[in-house]
Short mmCIF file of C-alpha atoms and ligand atoms in Angstrom, two decimals:
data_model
loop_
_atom_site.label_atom_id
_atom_site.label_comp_id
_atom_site.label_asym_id
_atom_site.label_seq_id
_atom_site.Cartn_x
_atom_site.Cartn_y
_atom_site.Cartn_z
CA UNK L 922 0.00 0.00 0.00
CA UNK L 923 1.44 3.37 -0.88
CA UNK L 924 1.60 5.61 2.57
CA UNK L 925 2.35 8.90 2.87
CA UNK L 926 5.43 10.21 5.02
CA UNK L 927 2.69 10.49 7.92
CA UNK L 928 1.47 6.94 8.00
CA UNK L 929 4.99 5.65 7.67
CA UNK L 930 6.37 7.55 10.98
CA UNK L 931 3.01 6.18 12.91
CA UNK L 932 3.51 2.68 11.44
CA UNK L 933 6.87 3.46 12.74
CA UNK L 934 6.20 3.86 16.34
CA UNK L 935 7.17 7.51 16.20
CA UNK L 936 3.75 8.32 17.74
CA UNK L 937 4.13 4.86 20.02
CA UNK L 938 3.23 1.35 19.97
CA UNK L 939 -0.32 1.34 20.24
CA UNK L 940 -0.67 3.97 17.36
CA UNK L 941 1.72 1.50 15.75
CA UNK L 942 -0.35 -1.50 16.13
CA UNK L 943 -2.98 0.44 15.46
CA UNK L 944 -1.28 1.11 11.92
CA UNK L 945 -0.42 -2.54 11.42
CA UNK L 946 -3.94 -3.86 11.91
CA UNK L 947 -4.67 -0.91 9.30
CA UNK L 948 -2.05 -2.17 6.73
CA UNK L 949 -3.13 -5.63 7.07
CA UNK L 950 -7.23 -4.90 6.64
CA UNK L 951 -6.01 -2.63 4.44
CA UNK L 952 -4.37 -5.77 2.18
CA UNK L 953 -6.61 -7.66 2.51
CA UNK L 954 -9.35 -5.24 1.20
CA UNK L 955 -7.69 -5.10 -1.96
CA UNK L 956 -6.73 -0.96 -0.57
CA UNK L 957 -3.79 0.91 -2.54
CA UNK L 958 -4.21 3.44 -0.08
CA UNK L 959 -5.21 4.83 3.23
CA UNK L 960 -8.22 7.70 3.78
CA UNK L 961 -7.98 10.32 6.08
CA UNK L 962 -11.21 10.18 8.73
CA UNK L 963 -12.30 12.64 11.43
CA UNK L 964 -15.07 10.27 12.59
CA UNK L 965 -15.34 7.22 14.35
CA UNK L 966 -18.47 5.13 15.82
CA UNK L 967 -17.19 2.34 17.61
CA UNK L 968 -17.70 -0.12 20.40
CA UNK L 969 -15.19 -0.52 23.67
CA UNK L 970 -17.76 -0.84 26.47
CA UNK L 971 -20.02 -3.59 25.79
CA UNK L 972 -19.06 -6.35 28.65
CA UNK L 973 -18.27 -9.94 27.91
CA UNK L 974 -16.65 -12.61 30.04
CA UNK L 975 -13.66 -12.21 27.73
CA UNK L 976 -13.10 -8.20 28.12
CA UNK L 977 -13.59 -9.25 31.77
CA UNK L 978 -10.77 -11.39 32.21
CA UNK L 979 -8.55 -9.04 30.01
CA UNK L 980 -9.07 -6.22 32.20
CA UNK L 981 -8.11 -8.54 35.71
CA UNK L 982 -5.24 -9.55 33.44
CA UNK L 983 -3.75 -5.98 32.26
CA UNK L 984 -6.55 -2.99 32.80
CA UNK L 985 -8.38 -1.93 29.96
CA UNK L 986 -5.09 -0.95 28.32
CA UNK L 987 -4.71 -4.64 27.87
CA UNK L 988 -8.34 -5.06 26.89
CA UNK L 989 -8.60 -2.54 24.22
CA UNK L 990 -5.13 -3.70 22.61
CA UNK L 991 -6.25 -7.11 22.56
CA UNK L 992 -10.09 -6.58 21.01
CA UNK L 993 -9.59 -3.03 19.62
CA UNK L 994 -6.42 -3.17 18.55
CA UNK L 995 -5.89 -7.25 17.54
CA UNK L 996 -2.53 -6.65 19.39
CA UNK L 997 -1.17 -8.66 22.13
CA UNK L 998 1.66 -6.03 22.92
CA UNK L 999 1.52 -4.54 26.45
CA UNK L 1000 1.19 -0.77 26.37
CA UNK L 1001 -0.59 2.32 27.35
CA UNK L 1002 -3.73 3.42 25.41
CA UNK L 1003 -2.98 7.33 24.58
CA UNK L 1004 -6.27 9.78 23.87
CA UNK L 1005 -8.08 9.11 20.76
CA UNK L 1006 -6.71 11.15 17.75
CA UNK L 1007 -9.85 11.54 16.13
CA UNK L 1008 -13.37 12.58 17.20
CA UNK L 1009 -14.75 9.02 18.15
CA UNK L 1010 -18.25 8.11 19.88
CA UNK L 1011 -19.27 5.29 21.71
CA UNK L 1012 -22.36 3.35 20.18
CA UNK L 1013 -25.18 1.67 22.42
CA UNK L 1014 -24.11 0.24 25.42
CA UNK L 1015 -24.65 -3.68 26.32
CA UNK L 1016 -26.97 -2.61 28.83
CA UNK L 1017 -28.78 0.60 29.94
CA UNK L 1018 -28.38 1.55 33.85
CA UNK L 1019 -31.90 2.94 33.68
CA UNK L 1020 -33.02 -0.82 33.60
CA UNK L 1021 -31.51 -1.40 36.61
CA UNK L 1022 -34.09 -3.66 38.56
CA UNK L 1023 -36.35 -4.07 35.67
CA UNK L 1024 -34.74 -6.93 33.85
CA UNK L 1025 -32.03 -9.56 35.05
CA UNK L 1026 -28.66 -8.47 34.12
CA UNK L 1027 -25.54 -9.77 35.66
CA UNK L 1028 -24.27 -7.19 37.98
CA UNK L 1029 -20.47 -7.84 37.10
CA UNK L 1030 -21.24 -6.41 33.66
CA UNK L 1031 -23.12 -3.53 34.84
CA UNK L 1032 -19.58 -2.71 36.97
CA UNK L 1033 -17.57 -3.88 33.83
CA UNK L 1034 -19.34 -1.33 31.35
CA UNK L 1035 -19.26 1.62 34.05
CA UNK L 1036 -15.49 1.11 34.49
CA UNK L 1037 -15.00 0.83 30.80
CA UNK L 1038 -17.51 4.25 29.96
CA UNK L 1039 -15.15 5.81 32.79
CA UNK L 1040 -11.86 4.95 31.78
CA UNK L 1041 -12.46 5.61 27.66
CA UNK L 1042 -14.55 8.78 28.70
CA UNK L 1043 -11.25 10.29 29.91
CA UNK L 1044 -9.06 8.95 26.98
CA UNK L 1045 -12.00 11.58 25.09
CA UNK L 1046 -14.92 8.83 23.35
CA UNK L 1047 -17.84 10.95 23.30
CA UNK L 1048 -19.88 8.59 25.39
CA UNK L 1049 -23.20 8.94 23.40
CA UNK L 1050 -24.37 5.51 23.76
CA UNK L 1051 -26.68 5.04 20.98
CA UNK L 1052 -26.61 3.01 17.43
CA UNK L 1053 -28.29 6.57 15.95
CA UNK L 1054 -25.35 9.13 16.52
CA UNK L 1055 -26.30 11.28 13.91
CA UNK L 1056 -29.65 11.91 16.54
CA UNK L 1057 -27.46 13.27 18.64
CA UNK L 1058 -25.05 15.28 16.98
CA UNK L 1059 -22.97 13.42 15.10
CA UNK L 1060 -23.36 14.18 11.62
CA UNK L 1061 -20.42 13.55 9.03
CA UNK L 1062 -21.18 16.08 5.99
CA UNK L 1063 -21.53 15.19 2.54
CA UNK L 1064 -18.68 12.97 1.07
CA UNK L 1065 -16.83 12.89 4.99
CA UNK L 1066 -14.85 9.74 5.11
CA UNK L 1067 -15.91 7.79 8.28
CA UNK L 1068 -15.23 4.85 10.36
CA UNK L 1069 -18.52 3.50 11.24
CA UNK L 1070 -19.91 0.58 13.04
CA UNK L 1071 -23.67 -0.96 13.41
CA UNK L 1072 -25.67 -1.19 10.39
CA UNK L 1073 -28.41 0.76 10.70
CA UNK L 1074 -25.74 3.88 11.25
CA UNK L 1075 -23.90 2.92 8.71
CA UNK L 1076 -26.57 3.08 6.30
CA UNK L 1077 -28.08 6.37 7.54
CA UNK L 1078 -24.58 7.78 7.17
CA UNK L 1079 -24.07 6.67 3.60
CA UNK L 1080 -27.20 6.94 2.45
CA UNK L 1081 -29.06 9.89 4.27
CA UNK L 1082 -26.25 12.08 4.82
CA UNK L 1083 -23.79 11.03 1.62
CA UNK L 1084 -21.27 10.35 4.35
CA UNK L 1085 -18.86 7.13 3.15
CA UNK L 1086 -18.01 4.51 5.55
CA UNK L 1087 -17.85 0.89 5.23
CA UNK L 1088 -19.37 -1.42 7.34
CA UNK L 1089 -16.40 -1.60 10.23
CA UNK L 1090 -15.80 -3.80 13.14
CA UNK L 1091 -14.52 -3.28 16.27
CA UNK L 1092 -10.82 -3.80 15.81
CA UNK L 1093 -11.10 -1.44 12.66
CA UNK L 1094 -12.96 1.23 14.65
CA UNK L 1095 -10.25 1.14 17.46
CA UNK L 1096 -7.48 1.41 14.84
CA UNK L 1097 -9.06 4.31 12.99
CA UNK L 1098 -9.62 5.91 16.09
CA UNK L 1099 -5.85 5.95 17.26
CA UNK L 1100 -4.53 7.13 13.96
CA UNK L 1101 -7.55 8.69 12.12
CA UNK L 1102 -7.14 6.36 8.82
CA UNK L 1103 -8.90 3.66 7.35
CA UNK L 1104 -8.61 1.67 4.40
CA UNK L 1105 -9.62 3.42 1.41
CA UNK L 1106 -11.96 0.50 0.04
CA UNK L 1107 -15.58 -0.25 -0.94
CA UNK L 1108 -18.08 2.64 0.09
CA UNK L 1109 -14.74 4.89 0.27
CA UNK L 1110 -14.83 5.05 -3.67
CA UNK L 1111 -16.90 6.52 -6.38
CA UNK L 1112 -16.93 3.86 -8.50
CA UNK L 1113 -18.42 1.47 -5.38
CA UNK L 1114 -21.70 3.74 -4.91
CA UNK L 1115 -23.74 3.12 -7.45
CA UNK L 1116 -27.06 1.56 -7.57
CA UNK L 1117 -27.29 -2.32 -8.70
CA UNK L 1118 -30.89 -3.22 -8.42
CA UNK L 1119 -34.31 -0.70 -9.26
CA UNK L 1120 -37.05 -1.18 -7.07
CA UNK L 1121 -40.28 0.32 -8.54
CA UNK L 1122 -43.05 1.22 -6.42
CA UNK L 1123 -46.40 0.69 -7.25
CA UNK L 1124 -48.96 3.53 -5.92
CA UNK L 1125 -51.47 1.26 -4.95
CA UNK L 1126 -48.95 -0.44 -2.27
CA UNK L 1127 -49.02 2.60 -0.40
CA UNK L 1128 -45.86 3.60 1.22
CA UNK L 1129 -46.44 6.31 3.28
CA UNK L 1130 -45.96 5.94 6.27
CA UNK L 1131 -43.33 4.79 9.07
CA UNK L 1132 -44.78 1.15 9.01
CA UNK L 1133 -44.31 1.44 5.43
CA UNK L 1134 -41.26 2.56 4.82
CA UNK L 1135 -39.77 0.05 7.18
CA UNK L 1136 -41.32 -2.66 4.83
CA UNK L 1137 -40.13 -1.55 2.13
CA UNK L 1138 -36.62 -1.69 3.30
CA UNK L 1139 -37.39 -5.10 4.39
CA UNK L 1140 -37.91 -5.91 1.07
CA UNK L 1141 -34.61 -3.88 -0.72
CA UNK L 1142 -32.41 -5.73 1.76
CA UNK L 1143 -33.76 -9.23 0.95
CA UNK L 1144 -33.77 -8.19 -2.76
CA UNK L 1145 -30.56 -6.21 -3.07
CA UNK L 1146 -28.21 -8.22 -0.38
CA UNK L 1147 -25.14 -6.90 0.48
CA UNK L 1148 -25.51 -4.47 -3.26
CA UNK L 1149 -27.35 -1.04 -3.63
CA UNK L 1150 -30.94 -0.69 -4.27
CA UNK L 1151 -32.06 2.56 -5.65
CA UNK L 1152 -36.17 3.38 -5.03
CA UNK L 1153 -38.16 5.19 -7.58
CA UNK L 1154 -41.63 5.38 -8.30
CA UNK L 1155 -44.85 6.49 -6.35
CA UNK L 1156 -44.60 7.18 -2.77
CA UNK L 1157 -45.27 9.76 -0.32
CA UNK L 1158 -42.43 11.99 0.95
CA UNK L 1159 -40.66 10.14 3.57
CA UNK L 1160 -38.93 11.84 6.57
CA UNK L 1161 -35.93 10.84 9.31
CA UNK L 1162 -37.39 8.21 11.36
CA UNK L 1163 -39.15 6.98 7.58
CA UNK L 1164 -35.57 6.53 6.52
CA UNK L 1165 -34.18 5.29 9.78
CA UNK L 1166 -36.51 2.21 9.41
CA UNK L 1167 -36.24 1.34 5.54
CA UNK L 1168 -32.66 1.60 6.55
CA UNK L 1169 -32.43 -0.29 9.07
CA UNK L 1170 -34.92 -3.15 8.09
CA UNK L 1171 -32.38 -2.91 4.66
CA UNK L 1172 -29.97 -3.90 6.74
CA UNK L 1173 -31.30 -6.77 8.75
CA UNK L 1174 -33.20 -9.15 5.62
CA UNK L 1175 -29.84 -8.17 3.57
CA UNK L 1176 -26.79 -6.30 4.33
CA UNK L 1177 -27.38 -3.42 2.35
CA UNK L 1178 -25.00 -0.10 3.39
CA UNK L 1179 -26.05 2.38 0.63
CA UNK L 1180 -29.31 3.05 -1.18
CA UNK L 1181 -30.32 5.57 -3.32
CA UNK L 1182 -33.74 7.65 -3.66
CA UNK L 1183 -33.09 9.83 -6.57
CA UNK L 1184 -34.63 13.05 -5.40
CA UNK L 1185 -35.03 12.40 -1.80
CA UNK L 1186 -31.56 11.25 -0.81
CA UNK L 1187 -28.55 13.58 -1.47
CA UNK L 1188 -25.87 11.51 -3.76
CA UNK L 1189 -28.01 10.85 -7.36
CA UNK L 1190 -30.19 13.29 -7.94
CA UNK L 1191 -31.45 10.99 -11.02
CA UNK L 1192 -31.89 7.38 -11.89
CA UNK L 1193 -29.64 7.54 -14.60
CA UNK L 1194 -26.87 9.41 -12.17
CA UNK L 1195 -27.85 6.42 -9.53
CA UNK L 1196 -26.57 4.02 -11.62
CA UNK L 1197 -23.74 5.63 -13.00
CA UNK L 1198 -25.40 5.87 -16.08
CA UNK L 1199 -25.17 2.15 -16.88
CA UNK L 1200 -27.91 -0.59 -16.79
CA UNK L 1201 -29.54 -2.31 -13.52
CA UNK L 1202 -28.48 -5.77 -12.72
CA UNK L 1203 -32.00 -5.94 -11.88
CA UNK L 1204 -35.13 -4.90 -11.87
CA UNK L 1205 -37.72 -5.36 -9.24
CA UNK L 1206 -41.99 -4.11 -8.56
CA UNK L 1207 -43.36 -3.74 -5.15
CA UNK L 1208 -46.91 -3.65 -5.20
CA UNK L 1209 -49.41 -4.83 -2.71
CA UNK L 1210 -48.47 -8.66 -3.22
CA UNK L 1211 -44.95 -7.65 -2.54
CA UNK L 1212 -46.10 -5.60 0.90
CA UNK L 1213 -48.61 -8.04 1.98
CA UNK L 1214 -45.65 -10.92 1.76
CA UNK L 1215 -43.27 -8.34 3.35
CA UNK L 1216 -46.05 -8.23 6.37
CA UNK L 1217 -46.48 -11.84 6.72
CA UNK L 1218 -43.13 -12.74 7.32
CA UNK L 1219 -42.32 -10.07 9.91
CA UNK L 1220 -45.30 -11.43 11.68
CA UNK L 1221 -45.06 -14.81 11.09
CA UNK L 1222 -43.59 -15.73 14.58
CA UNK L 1223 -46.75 -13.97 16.31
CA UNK L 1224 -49.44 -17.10 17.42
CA UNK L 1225 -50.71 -15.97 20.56
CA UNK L 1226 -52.73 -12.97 20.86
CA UNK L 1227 -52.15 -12.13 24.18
CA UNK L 1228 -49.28 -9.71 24.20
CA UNK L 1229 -46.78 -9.09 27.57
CA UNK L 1230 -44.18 -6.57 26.27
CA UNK L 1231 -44.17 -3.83 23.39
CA UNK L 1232 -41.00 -2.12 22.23
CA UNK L 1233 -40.77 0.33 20.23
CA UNK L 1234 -37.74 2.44 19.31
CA UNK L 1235 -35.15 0.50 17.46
CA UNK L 1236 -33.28 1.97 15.99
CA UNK L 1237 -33.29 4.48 19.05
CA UNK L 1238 -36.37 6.69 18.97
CA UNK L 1239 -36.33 10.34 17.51
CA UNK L 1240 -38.31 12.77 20.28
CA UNK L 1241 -40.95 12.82 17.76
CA UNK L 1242 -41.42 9.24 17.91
CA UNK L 1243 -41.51 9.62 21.53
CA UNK L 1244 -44.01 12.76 21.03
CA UNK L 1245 -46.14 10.19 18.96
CA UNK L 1246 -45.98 7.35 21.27
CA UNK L 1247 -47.07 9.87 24.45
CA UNK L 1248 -49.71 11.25 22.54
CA UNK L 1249 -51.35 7.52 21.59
CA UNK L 1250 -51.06 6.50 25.67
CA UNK L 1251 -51.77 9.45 27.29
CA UNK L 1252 -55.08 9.81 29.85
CA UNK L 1253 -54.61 5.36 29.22
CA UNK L 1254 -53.31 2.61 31.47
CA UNK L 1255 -50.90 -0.38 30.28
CA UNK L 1256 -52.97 -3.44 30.53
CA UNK L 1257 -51.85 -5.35 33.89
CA UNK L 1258 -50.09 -8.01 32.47
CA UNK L 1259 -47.64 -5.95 29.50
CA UNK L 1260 -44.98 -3.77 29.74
CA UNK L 1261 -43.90 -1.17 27.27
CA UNK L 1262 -40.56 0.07 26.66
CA UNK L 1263 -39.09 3.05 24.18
CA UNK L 1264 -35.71 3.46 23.78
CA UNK L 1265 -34.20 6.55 22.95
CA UNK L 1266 -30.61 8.12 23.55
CA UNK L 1267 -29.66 9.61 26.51
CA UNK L 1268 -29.12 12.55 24.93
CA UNK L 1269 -32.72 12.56 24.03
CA UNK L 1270 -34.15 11.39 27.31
CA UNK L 1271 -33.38 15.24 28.72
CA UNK L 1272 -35.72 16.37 25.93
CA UNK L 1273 -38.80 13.99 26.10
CA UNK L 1274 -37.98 14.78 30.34
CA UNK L 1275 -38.53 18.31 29.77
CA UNK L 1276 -41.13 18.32 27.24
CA UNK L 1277 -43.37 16.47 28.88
CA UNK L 1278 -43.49 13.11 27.10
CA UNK L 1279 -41.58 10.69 29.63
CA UNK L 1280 -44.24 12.30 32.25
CA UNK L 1281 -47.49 10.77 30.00
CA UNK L 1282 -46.02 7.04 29.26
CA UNK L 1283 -44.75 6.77 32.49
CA UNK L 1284 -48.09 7.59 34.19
CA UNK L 1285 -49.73 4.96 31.98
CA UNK L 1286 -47.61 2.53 32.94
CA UNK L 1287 -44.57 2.47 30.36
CA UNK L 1288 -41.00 3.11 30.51
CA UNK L 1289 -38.78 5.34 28.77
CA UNK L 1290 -35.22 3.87 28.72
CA UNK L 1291 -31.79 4.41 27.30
CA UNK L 1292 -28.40 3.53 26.06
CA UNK L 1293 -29.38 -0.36 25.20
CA UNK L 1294 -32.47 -2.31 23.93
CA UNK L 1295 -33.46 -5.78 24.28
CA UNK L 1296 -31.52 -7.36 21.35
CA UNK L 1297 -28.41 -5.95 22.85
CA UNK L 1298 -28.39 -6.62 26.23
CA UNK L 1299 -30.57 -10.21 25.47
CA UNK L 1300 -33.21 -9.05 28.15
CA UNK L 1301 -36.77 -8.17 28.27
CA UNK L 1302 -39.45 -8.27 31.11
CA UNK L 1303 -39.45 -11.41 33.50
CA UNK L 1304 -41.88 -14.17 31.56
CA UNK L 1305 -42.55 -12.32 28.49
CA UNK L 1306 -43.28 -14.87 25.61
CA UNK L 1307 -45.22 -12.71 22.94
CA UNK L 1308 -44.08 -8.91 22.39
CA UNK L 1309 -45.06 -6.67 19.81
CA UNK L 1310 -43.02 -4.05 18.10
CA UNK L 1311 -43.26 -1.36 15.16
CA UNK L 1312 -39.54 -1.79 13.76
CA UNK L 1313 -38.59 -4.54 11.21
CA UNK L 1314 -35.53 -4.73 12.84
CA UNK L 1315 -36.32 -6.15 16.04
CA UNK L 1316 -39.19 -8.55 15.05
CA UNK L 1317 -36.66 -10.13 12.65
CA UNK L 1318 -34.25 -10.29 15.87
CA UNK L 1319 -35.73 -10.47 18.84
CA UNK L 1320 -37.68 -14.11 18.67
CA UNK L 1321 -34.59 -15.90 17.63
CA UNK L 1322 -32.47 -14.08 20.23
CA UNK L 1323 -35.16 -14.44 22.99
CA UNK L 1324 -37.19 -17.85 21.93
CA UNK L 1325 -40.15 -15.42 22.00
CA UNK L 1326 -43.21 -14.58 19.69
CA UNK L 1327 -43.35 -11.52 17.63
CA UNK L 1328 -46.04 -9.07 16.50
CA UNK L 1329 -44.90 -5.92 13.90
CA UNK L 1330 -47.29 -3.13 12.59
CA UNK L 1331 -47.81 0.61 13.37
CA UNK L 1332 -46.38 2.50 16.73
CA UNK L 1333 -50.58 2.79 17.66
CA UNK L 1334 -51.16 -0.83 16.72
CA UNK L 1335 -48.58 -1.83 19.25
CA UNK L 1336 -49.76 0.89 21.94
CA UNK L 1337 -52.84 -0.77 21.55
CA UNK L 1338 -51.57 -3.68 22.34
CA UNK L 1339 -49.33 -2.51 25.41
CA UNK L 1340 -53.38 -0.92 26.87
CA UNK L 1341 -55.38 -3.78 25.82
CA UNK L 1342 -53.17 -6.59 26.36
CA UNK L 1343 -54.07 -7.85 22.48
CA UNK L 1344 -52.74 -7.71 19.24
CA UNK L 1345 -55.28 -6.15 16.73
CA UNK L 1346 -53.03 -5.30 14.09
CA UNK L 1347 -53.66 -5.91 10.14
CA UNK L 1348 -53.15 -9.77 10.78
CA UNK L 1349 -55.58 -10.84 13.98
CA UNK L 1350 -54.76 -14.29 15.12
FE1 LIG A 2089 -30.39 0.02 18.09
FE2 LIG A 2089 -30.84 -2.21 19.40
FE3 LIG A 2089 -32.15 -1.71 17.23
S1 LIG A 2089 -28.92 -1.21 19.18
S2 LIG A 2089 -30.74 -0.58 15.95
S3 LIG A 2089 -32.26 -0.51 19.14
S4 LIG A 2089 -31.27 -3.68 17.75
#
């Protein structure tokens, strides 16, 4: 790989051995990527703090010096872990200390993840503990090389903002963050952006709404895979959380980390400039057959009416989404036997505190949590075994992580549920 005078004196050690491991984990992702070079980033969204029994013995071992070398770094070298170079944020946390006493989780980890938010807070990772950073500040601009982990960000960041980042991992992440470089591979290059498959959308399937949207990225993803699905034809305007979902649901049936909506998203402007001017691979319709088999798989878990827990807010919810969700519960009462839970950043949590919104679910019964969700920290109320949710994402998750049922449709749908105790949704058992 061809570095510049810069790379060579970190690869060096001239900056010190964990900016030099960093480098060599760099050069050899960077290899075997295919990379002839190395991009400059200013922005990295990464994971240190999420406990595990192997972090934990690490840490007893050598500190979290030795733990971040070992996971973030692929390095077994002993050595101090200098600040981060780079602006760098923590993602969502393993568990949220909000749900302290509402769900099982070991209390080792709980002391693990503190220590760790602690120790990388002062070595500067903007603890913002959310997979939606760019709710919360974060926001690359246009064409801003990043280093980005969890799909659903990574998607928003390519596709919503025409930000580039690949899909990273964790040892990446770490690397980038020490030396502010990252391979300059895939989504880093023009020529990797461009549409592969059309999706036309047929009016009469209706996509306009949140539910919607989120099922029609259900559909890209399991159409486009790991390619780029651009979206044209007749659909309402969609707006943040609208993209959120598709995104994210994109992202869980395939492993799509760029789409393109010629006049809605910023990168084409036109079909023709979404493919780069040459032909689909494919070609694609999503009418109401399409939707209506889109619906019945994302609810083809649910059996049981009766519903005991109802999340909502995955990805994290926007404060409008938490607006929306106070507004269907307020002046009504959770039905005895279900919980409800919305996650939202913590950053947020201030906001829906203040404006009044945390005040209404919580009086009818629900909680408003943060940092974590259920897929992450494998938890969810004591004896649930049927939940509802409105995302794609965690009804394709959540019953193989949990052995539980699953019911998806709108954010009211599942309020509904959370005050009735039912599922009344567009498919009634
Ligand atoms: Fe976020 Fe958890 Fe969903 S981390 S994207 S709320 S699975």
């Amino acid at each position: 790989m061809l570095l510049t005078d810069d790379e060579k004196r970190m690869r060096d050690g001239a900056e010190g051995p964990a900016v030099a491991a960093a480098m060599d984990l760099l050069l050899r992702y960077g290899r075997a990527l295919g990379a002839e070079r190395l991009c400059d980033i200013r922005n990295v969204a990464g994971t240190m703090t999420q406990p595990s029994p192997v972090k934990a013995a690490l840490v007893k071992e050598g500190g979290w010096d030795k733990a971040f070398a070992v996971i973030n770094l692929d390095s077994d070298g002993d050595f101090a872990i200098p600040d981060m170079r780079v602006p760098t944020c923590q993602l969502q946390h393993g568990f949220g200390s909000d749900a302290l006493g509402i769900v099982p989780y070991p209390k080792q980890s709980i002391e693990l993840q503190a220590d760790a938010e602690a120790f990388y807070g002062r070595r500067g990772v903007n603890i913002l503990a959310t997979c939606t950073p760019y709710q919360v500040g974060n926001l690359p601009t246009f064409g801003e090389h990043c280093a980005w982990m969890e799909s659903s960000a990574v998607i928003y960041a390519n596709s919503v903002l025409g930000a580039r980042t690949n899909c990273e991992g964790i040892a990446s992440t770490g690397a980038a963050s020490l030396t502010g470089k990252v391979p300059c591979a895939g989504n880093h290059q023009d020529e990797n952006r461009r549409g592969t498959h059309l999706i036309e959308v047929d009016p009469r399937a209706g996509v306009d709404s949140f539910l919607d949207w989120g099922m029609l990225g259900y559909f890209a993803g399991g159409i486009a895979g790991e390619d780029h699905p651009v979206i044209t034809g007749d659909f309402g305007r969609p707006d943040v959380n609208d993209l959120k979902h598709f995104g994210a649901a994109a992202a869980t049936s395939g492993g799509v980390e760029l789409y393109h909506i010629p006049g809605i998203t910023p990168e084409a402007l036109t079909i023709e400039a979404a493919f780069g001017g040459a032909a689909p691979a494919d070609s694609y319709w999503y009418g109401p057959s399409q939707r209506r088999h889109v619906y019945q798989t994302l609810n083809e878990i649910g059996a049981s009416p009766d519903v005991d827990f109802v999340l909502l807010g995955c990805p994290h919810a926007s404060v409008d989404q938490v607006r929306r969700t106070a507004a269907a519960l307020d002046g009504r009462s959770l039905s005895a036997d279900t919980e409800l839970w919305i996650m939202v950043p913590r950053a947020l949590r201030e906001i829906a505190d203040r404006s009044g919104y945390t005040a209404v679910i919580t009086r009818a019964g629900g909680r408003v949590l943060t940092d974590s969700c259920p897929a992450m920290s494998r938890t969810a109320p004591a004896g649930t075994r049927v939940f509802a949710t409105d995302s794609a994402k965690q009804a394709h998750y959540l019953p193989a992580i949990l052995g539980i049922e699953a019911w998806f449709g709108t954010t009211e749908e599942c309020v509904d549920a959370a005050v009735t105790g039912r599922w009344r949704g567009e498919l009634r058992p």
